[in-house]
Tab-separated table of C-alpha atoms in Angstrom:
chain	number	residue	atom	x	y	z
C	5	LYS	CA	34.163	111.506	-19.041
C	6	ALA	CA	31.646	109.406	-17.126
C	7	GLU	CA	28.758	111.094	-18.981
C	8	MET	CA	30.422	110.355	-22.337
C	9	ARG	CA	30.876	106.697	-21.388
C	10	HIS	CA	27.235	106.544	-20.242
C	11	LYS	CA	26.039	107.976	-23.563
C	12	GLU	CA	28.172	105.517	-25.527
C	13	ALA	CA	26.811	102.603	-23.455
C	14	LEU	CA	23.235	103.756	-24.112
C	15	LYS	CA	23.942	103.918	-27.847
C	16	VAL	CA	25.424	100.394	-27.832
C	17	GLN	CA	22.412	99.055	-25.885
C	18	LYS	CA	20.007	100.697	-28.317
C	19	ASN	CA	21.833	99.197	-31.308
C	20	GLN	CA	21.731	95.735	-29.705
C	21	LYS	CA	17.968	96.041	-29.123
C	22	GLU	CA	17.448	97.055	-32.733
C	23	ILE	CA	19.508	94.080	-33.957
C	24	LEU	CA	17.452	91.668	-31.797
C	25	MET	CA	14.183	93.125	-33.103
C	26	LYS	CA	15.432	92.763	-36.678
C	27	GLN	CA	16.390	89.140	-36.045
C	28	LYS	CA	12.913	88.403	-34.656
C	29	THR	CA	10.944	90.126	-37.437
C	30	TRP	CA	13.144	89.511	-40.480
C	31	HIS	CA	10.899	86.731	-41.918
C	32	ILE	CA	7.825	88.971	-41.679
C	33	LYS	CA	9.594	91.757	-43.486
C	34	ALA	CA	10.927	89.310	-46.090
C	35	ARG	CA	7.411	87.985	-46.712
C	36	LYS	CA	6.087	91.502	-47.129
C	37	GLU	CA	8.886	92.393	-49.506
C	38	ALA	CA	8.250	89.202	-51.540
C	39	LEU	CA	4.549	90.020	-51.805
C	40	LEU	CA	5.331	93.542	-52.949
C	41	VAL	CA	7.780	92.241	-55.561
C	42	GLU	CA	5.197	89.716	-56.785
C	43	LYS	CA	2.548	92.412	-57.043
C	44	GLU	CA	4.884	94.636	-59.013
C	45	ARG	CA	5.812	91.761	-61.323
C	46	SER	CA	2.179	90.798	-61.916
C	47	ALA	CA	1.270	94.396	-62.643
C	48	LYS	CA	4.178	94.649	-65.065
C	49	ILE	CA	3.213	91.424	-66.807
C	50	THR	CA	-0.432	92.428	-67.118
C	51	SER	CA	0.600	95.721	-68.645
C	52	LEU	CA	2.610	93.953	-71.378
C	53	PRO	CA	1.001	93.253	-74.792
C	54	PRO	CA	-0.239	89.730	-75.503
C	55	PRO	CA	2.487	87.318	-76.592
C	56	PRO	CA	2.754	86.132	-80.184
C	57	PRO	CA	1.258	82.782	-81.004
C	58	THR	CA	3.417	79.763	-80.523
C	59	LEU	CA	5.009	77.994	-83.421
C	60	PHE	CA	3.223	74.768	-82.799
C	61	GLU	CA	-0.159	76.361	-83.263
C	62	ASN	CA	0.500	77.126	-86.943
C	63	ILE	CA	1.700	73.637	-87.758
C	64	LYS	CA	-0.779	71.782	-89.877
C	65	VAL	CA	-1.727	68.474	-88.518
C	66	LYS	CA	-1.249	65.718	-90.999
C	67	SER	CA	-3.268	62.708	-90.771
C	68	ILE	CA	-1.349	59.575	-90.334
C	69	SER	CA	-2.613	56.671	-92.091
C	70	ASP	CA	-2.733	53.396	-90.501
C	71	VAL	CA	0.441	51.476	-90.807
C	72	LYS	CA	-1.365	48.332	-91.512
C	73	THR	CA	-3.231	49.762	-94.383
C	74	SER	CA	-0.516	52.055	-95.770
C	75	SER	CA	3.161	52.090	-96.191
C	76	SER	CA	5.646	51.740	-93.347
C	77	THR	CA	6.676	55.451	-93.213
C	78	TYR	CA	5.728	57.796	-90.374
C	79	HIS	CA	5.597	61.607	-89.879
C	80	HIS	CA	8.577	63.333	-88.252
C	81	LEU	CA	8.112	66.665	-86.319
C	82	PHE	CA	10.517	69.609	-86.639
C	83	ASN	CA	12.995	70.062	-83.785
C	84	PHE	CA	12.883	73.609	-82.120
C	85	VAL	CA	15.039	72.960	-78.953
C	86	ASN	CA	18.017	75.256	-77.989
C	87	ARG	CA	20.829	73.326	-76.399
C	88	GLU	CA	23.161	74.895	-73.785
C	89	MET	CA	26.697	74.884	-75.031
C	90	ASP	CA	28.525	76.049	-71.799
C	91	THR	CA	28.081	73.137	-69.458
C	92	GLU	CA	31.029	73.880	-67.104
C	93	GLN	CA	30.092	74.621	-63.449
C	94	PRO	CA	32.297	76.128	-60.638
C	95	ASP	CA	33.766	73.843	-57.996
C	96	PRO	CA	31.824	74.216	-54.728
C	97	HIS	CA	34.794	73.033	-52.628
C	98	LEU	CA	37.017	75.825	-53.894
C	99	ALA	CA	34.266	78.378	-53.328
C	100	ALA	CA	33.814	77.106	-49.751
C	101	GLU	CA	37.563	77.371	-49.072
C	102	GLU	CA	37.684	80.913	-50.424
C	103	GLU	CA	34.698	81.895	-48.294
C	104	ALA	CA	36.345	80.386	-45.187
C	105	LYS	CA	39.553	82.321	-45.889
C	106	ARG	CA	37.618	85.535	-46.352
C	107	SER	CA	35.721	85.035	-43.083
C	108	GLU	CA	38.993	84.327	-41.237
C	109	GLU	CA	40.561	87.495	-42.626
C	110	LEU	CA	37.529	89.491	-41.550
C	111	GLN	CA	37.727	88.024	-38.041
C	112	LYS	CA	41.459	88.771	-37.835
C	113	GLN	CA	40.878	92.324	-38.992
C	114	ALA	CA	38.132	92.838	-36.393
C	115	ALA	CA	40.360	91.412	-33.627
C	116	GLN	CA	43.246	93.643	-34.733
C	117	GLU	CA	40.983	96.694	-34.652
C	118	ARG	CA	39.830	95.780	-31.144
C	119	MET	CA	43.440	95.371	-30.007
C	120	GLN	CA	44.375	98.740	-31.486
C	121	GLN	CA	41.440	100.393	-29.735
C	122	CYS	CA	42.450	98.804	-26.414
C	123	GLU	CA	46.060	99.947	-26.873
C	124	LYS	CA	44.966	103.482	-27.715
C	125	ALA	CA	42.686	103.557	-24.669
C	126	HIS	CA	45.554	102.304	-22.476
C	127	VAL	CA	47.908	104.976	-23.878
C	128	ARG	CA	45.294	107.697	-23.325
C	129	GLY	CA	44.759	106.559	-19.742
C	130	PHE	CA	48.512	106.471	-19.078
C	131	GLN	CA	48.952	109.984	-20.499
C	132	ALA	CA	46.019	111.275	-18.450
C	133	MET	CA	47.496	109.801	-15.254
C	134	LYS	CA	50.879	111.283	-16.153
C	135	ARG	CA	49.335	114.734	-16.609
C	136	ILE	CA	47.490	114.432	-13.302
C	137	ARG	CA	50.686	113.419	-11.485
C	138	LEU	CA	52.620	116.249	-13.103
C	139	ALA	CA	49.951	118.734	-12.011
C	140	GLN	CA	50.051	117.352	-8.459
C	141	ASN	CA	53.862	117.523	-8.378
C	142	GLN	CA	53.747	121.078	-9.686
C	143	GLU	CA	51.276	122.112	-6.984
C	144	LYS	CA	53.447	120.441	-4.339
C	145	LEU	CA	56.575	122.183	-5.630
C	146	MET	CA	54.790	125.541	-5.691
C	147	LYS	CA	53.706	125.068	-2.076
C	148	GLU	CA	57.246	124.124	-1.054
C	149	LEU	CA	58.671	127.102	-2.940
C	150	LYS	CA	56.215	129.453	-1.235
C	151	GLN	CA	57.161	128.016	2.154
C	152	LEU	CA	60.879	128.356	1.388
C	153	GLN	CA	60.318	131.895	0.156
C	154	GLN	CA	58.537	132.817	3.382
C	155	GLU	CA	61.350	131.254	5.428
C	156	ASP	CA	63.958	133.093	3.356
C	157	LEU	CA	62.118	136.390	3.805
C	158	ALA	CA	61.882	135.848	7.563
C	159	ARG	CA	65.577	134.942	7.749
C	160	ARG	CA	66.533	138.003	5.712
C	161	ARG	CA	64.405	140.228	7.907
C	162	GLN	CA	66.129	138.806	10.966
C	163	THR	CA	69.556	139.408	9.423
C	164	VAL	CA	68.577	142.963	8.494
C	165	ALA	CA	67.287	143.541	12.026
C	166	ARG	CA	70.554	142.211	13.460
C	167	MET	CA	72.644	144.436	11.197
C	168	PRO	CA	74.137	147.494	12.884
C	169	PRO	CA	72.419	150.811	12.121
C	170	GLN	CA	75.677	152.212	10.762
C	171	LEU	CA	75.251	150.225	7.535
C	172	VAL	CA	71.803	151.696	6.902
C	173	GLU	CA	72.604	155.295	7.725
C	174	LEU	CA	73.773	157.719	5.063
C	175	PRO	CA	77.397	158.896	4.902
C	176	TYR	CA	76.678	162.509	5.830
C	177	LYS	CA	74.735	161.363	8.902
C	178	ARG	CA	77.664	159.199	9.925
C	179	SER	CA	80.033	162.143	9.512
C	180	GLU	CA	77.685	164.312	11.594
C	181	MET	CA	77.534	161.662	14.321
C	182	LYS	CA	81.325	161.376	14.332
C	183	GLU	CA	81.677	165.158	14.500
C	184	ASP	CA	79.262	165.299	17.439
C	185	TRP	CA	81.148	162.516	19.171
C	186	GLN	CA	84.463	164.296	18.553
C	187	ARG	CA	83.006	167.537	19.895
C	188	GLU	CA	81.751	165.778	23.015
C	189	LEU	CA	85.190	164.216	23.419
C	190	GLU	CA	86.839	167.636	23.194
C	191	PHE	CA	84.388	169.080	25.712
C	192	ALA	CA	85.070	166.177	28.061
C	193	PHE	CA	88.807	166.705	27.631
C	194	GLU	CA	88.453	170.434	28.395
C	195	ASP	CA	86.292	169.696	31.443
C	196	MET	CA	88.836	167.175	32.685
C	197	TYR	CA	91.652	169.668	32.128
C	198	ASN	CA	89.785	172.495	33.847
C	199	ALA	CA	88.508	170.385	36.738
C	200	ASP	CA	91.455	171.331	38.998
C	201	ARG	CA	91.521	174.994	37.896
C	202	LYS	CA	87.758	175.414	38.435
C	203	VAL	CA	87.261	177.211	35.108
C	204	LYS	CA	83.689	177.356	33.798
C	205	GLY	CA	82.554	177.987	30.223
C	206	ASN	CA	84.809	178.287	27.208
C	207	LEU	CA	88.514	177.809	27.889
C	208	ILE	CA	89.623	180.308	25.244
C	209	LEU	CA	87.880	183.185	27.085
C	210	HIS	CA	89.884	182.439	30.237
C	211	LEU	CA	93.246	182.282	28.511
C	212	GLU	CA	95.617	185.194	29.135
C	213	PRO	CA	97.408	186.761	26.161
C	214	GLU	CA	101.054	185.865	26.209
C	215	PRO	CA	103.914	186.933	23.926
C	216	LEU	CA	104.848	184.660	21.100
C	217	PRO	CA	107.784	182.316	21.657
C	218	THR	CA	111.062	182.778	19.892
C	219	VAL	CA	111.867	181.244	16.537
C	220	THR	CA	114.334	178.798	18.000
C	221	ASP	CA	111.708	177.411	20.384
C	222	GLN	CA	109.205	176.972	17.551
C	223	ILE	CA	111.771	175.183	15.358
C	224	GLN	CA	112.793	172.998	18.260
C	225	ASP	CA	109.128	172.195	19.054
C	226	GLU	CA	108.399	171.348	15.423
C	227	GLU	CA	111.456	169.116	15.238
C	228	LEU	CA	110.405	167.402	18.418
C	229	ASP	CA	106.859	166.976	17.125
C	230	LEU	CA	108.115	165.531	13.828
C	231	SER	CA	110.420	163.117	15.558
C	232	MET	CA	107.694	162.015	17.894
C	233	GLU	CA	105.241	161.572	15.017
C	234	GLN	CA	107.711	159.458	13.059
C	235	GLU	CA	108.527	157.292	16.047
C	236	ASN	CA	105.030	156.894	17.421
C	237	LEU	CA	102.676	156.685	14.433
C	238	GLY	CA	100.580	153.992	16.097
C	239	GLU	CA	100.213	155.970	19.373
C	240	THR	CA	99.089	159.332	17.891
C	241	GLU	CA	95.451	158.556	18.562
C	242	ASN	CA	95.920	157.922	22.278
C	243	ARG	CA	98.458	160.724	22.766
C	244	PRO	CA	96.070	163.685	23.560
C	245	VAL	CA	94.532	161.950	26.543
C	246	THR	CA	97.897	160.848	27.944
C	247	GLU	CA	99.427	164.325	27.570
C	248	ALA	CA	96.381	165.899	29.193
C	249	GLU	CA	96.607	163.482	32.125
C	250	ALA	CA	100.320	164.200	32.448
C	251	LEU	CA	99.685	167.946	32.424
C	252	CYS	CA	96.930	167.645	35.009
C	253	SER	CA	99.076	165.488	37.288
C	254	SER	CA	102.110	167.749	36.850
C	255	GLU	CA	100.080	170.859	37.623
C	256	ALA	CA	98.455	169.252	40.620
C	257	ASP	CA	101.797	168.091	42.068
C	258	ALA	CA	103.950	170.993	40.973
C	259	PRO	CA	105.176	173.326	43.713
C	260	LEU	CA	104.771	177.089	43.707
C	261	SER	CA	108.264	177.499	42.301
C	262	MET	CA	107.114	175.930	38.961
C	263	LYS	CA	104.434	178.569	38.268
C	264	THR	CA	106.942	180.498	36.227
C	265	HIS	CA	106.723	177.782	33.541
C	266	GLN	CA	103.015	178.407	32.755
C	267	VAL	CA	103.741	180.108	29.445
C	268	PRO	CA	105.294	177.067	27.671
C	269	SER	CA	102.526	174.856	29.112
C	270	LYS	CA	99.877	177.071	27.465
C	271	ILE	CA	101.777	176.927	24.193
C	272	LEU	CA	101.878	173.146	24.456
C	273	PHE	CA	98.149	173.099	25.151
C	274	LYS	CA	97.502	175.204	22.028
C	275	LYS	CA	99.668	172.889	19.986
C	276	LEU	CA	97.779	169.973	21.435
C	277	LEU	CA	94.459	171.508	20.395
C	278	ASN	CA	95.789	172.199	16.897
C	279	LYS	CA	97.014	168.656	16.669
C	280	ILE	CA	93.622	167.359	17.808
C	281	ARG	CA	91.912	169.442	15.112
C	282	SER	CA	94.297	168.180	12.417
C	283	GLN	CA	93.753	164.617	13.571
C	284	LYS	CA	90.021	165.267	13.523
C	285	SER	CA	90.192	166.437	9.899
C	286	LEU	CA	92.259	163.378	8.980
C	287	TRP	CA	89.784	161.124	10.767
C	288	THR	CA	86.835	162.690	8.949
C	289	ILE	CA	88.514	162.172	5.554
C	290	ARG	CA	89.392	158.604	6.490
C	291	SER	CA	85.873	157.949	7.777
C	292	MET	CA	84.347	159.304	4.552
C	293	SER	CA	86.479	156.947	2.469
C	294	GLU	CA	85.661	154.069	4.828
C	295	ASP	CA	81.939	154.904	4.634
C	296	GLU	CA	82.012	154.884	0.844
C	297	SER	CA	83.832	151.555	0.778
C	298	GLU	CA	81.421	150.149	3.370
C	299	MET	CA	78.403	151.317	1.359
C	300	ILE	CA	79.751	149.693	-1.806
C	301	SER	CA	80.512	146.477	0.048
C	302	THR	CA	77.082	146.433	1.735
C	303	VAL	CA	75.279	146.978	-1.567
C	304	SER	CA	77.194	144.126	-3.204
C	305	GLU	CA	76.670	141.901	-0.174
C	306	THR	CA	72.928	142.583	0.118
C	307	GLU	CA	72.498	141.620	-3.514
C	308	SER	CA	74.296	138.331	-2.820
C	309	LYS	CA	73.149	135.518	-0.536
C	310	ALA	CA	72.167	135.837	3.127
C	311	PRO	CA	75.317	134.182	4.558
C	312	MET	CA	77.410	136.761	2.717
C	313	VAL	CA	75.249	139.489	4.287
C	314	GLU	CA	75.920	138.096	7.751
C	315	SER	CA	79.682	137.933	7.134
C	316	GLY	CA	79.623	141.536	5.787
C	317	ALA	CA	77.730	142.647	8.867
C	318	THR	CA	80.280	141.062	11.188
C	319	ALA	CA	83.123	142.645	9.199
C	320	ALA	CA	81.433	146.053	9.389
C	321	GLU	CA	80.956	145.636	13.156
C	322	GLU	CA	84.648	144.784	13.588
C	323	GLY	CA	85.596	147.835	11.474
C	324	ALA	CA	83.366	150.070	13.562
C	325	LEU	CA	84.828	148.688	16.813
C	326	SER	CA	88.384	149.182	15.538
C	327	SER	CA	87.616	152.773	14.450
C	328	GLY	CA	86.042	153.437	17.875
C	329	GLN	CA	89.138	152.067	19.618
C	330	GLU	CA	91.421	154.194	17.409
C	331	GLN	CA	89.380	157.322	18.226
């Protein structure tokens, strides 16, 4: 833009110099032009044929006699003059007024053109400044958006790092971990039960074959189990450990006269193991359904905003703690 303005200024300066030179040398050029016109006219006139003789040359001159000696008449010449019939001339005052009006209109038109040019230049400058400010605001907004994006990414990474690993793991891995934990729990229960008897290895190998109980005992046991299950649905998860502790304490404190009741205790232990296995199967089914629901909820929450992710993570942690307490 500066180069364009410089070029325009140079052009204006050059035009002004040319106008000044013309004003200084206009009379010389006018004189030269007049001489050329005069030369052309003289050459044209010299090239023309000679003019016809004038009318007065062919008039015969009559001798006029002396008035004293002759009559009183005199000789009259013929009149050959062409009179101008249109003698009306324009009014110079009106012509001057019209010229003044025309000059004023020209000046007004020039001033109006200058005003329009100034207004257009002002509008162009305002639009250019507006575009520059818009570009600056856009750059500023882009920088702020990049900064906010980096902060959001860092915050999301922190939330993902704080999330429990159970939400990231696959369902079959969770089921495997729960099965391993259940197996370790069973082994710990067997070790605790066999601590006083000093039995090593698998408990099933050390069991002695006993005859099956009667039908009445089985029916009575089942009825008792059903009644206990209906009454204590909330305490079924903590029941194996309590029964095992009761059995261990009863066996440790029982006298030698109670050794005859070992057969029903073994049957109760087998029932307890069967019940543990059934509860284990129920827990696995429940955990699978919970894992699927947790996966669906985590997927929906991760797609939503970060605060929702944090609330979902806390809810999943509470669910995991509650499931661990139930187990």
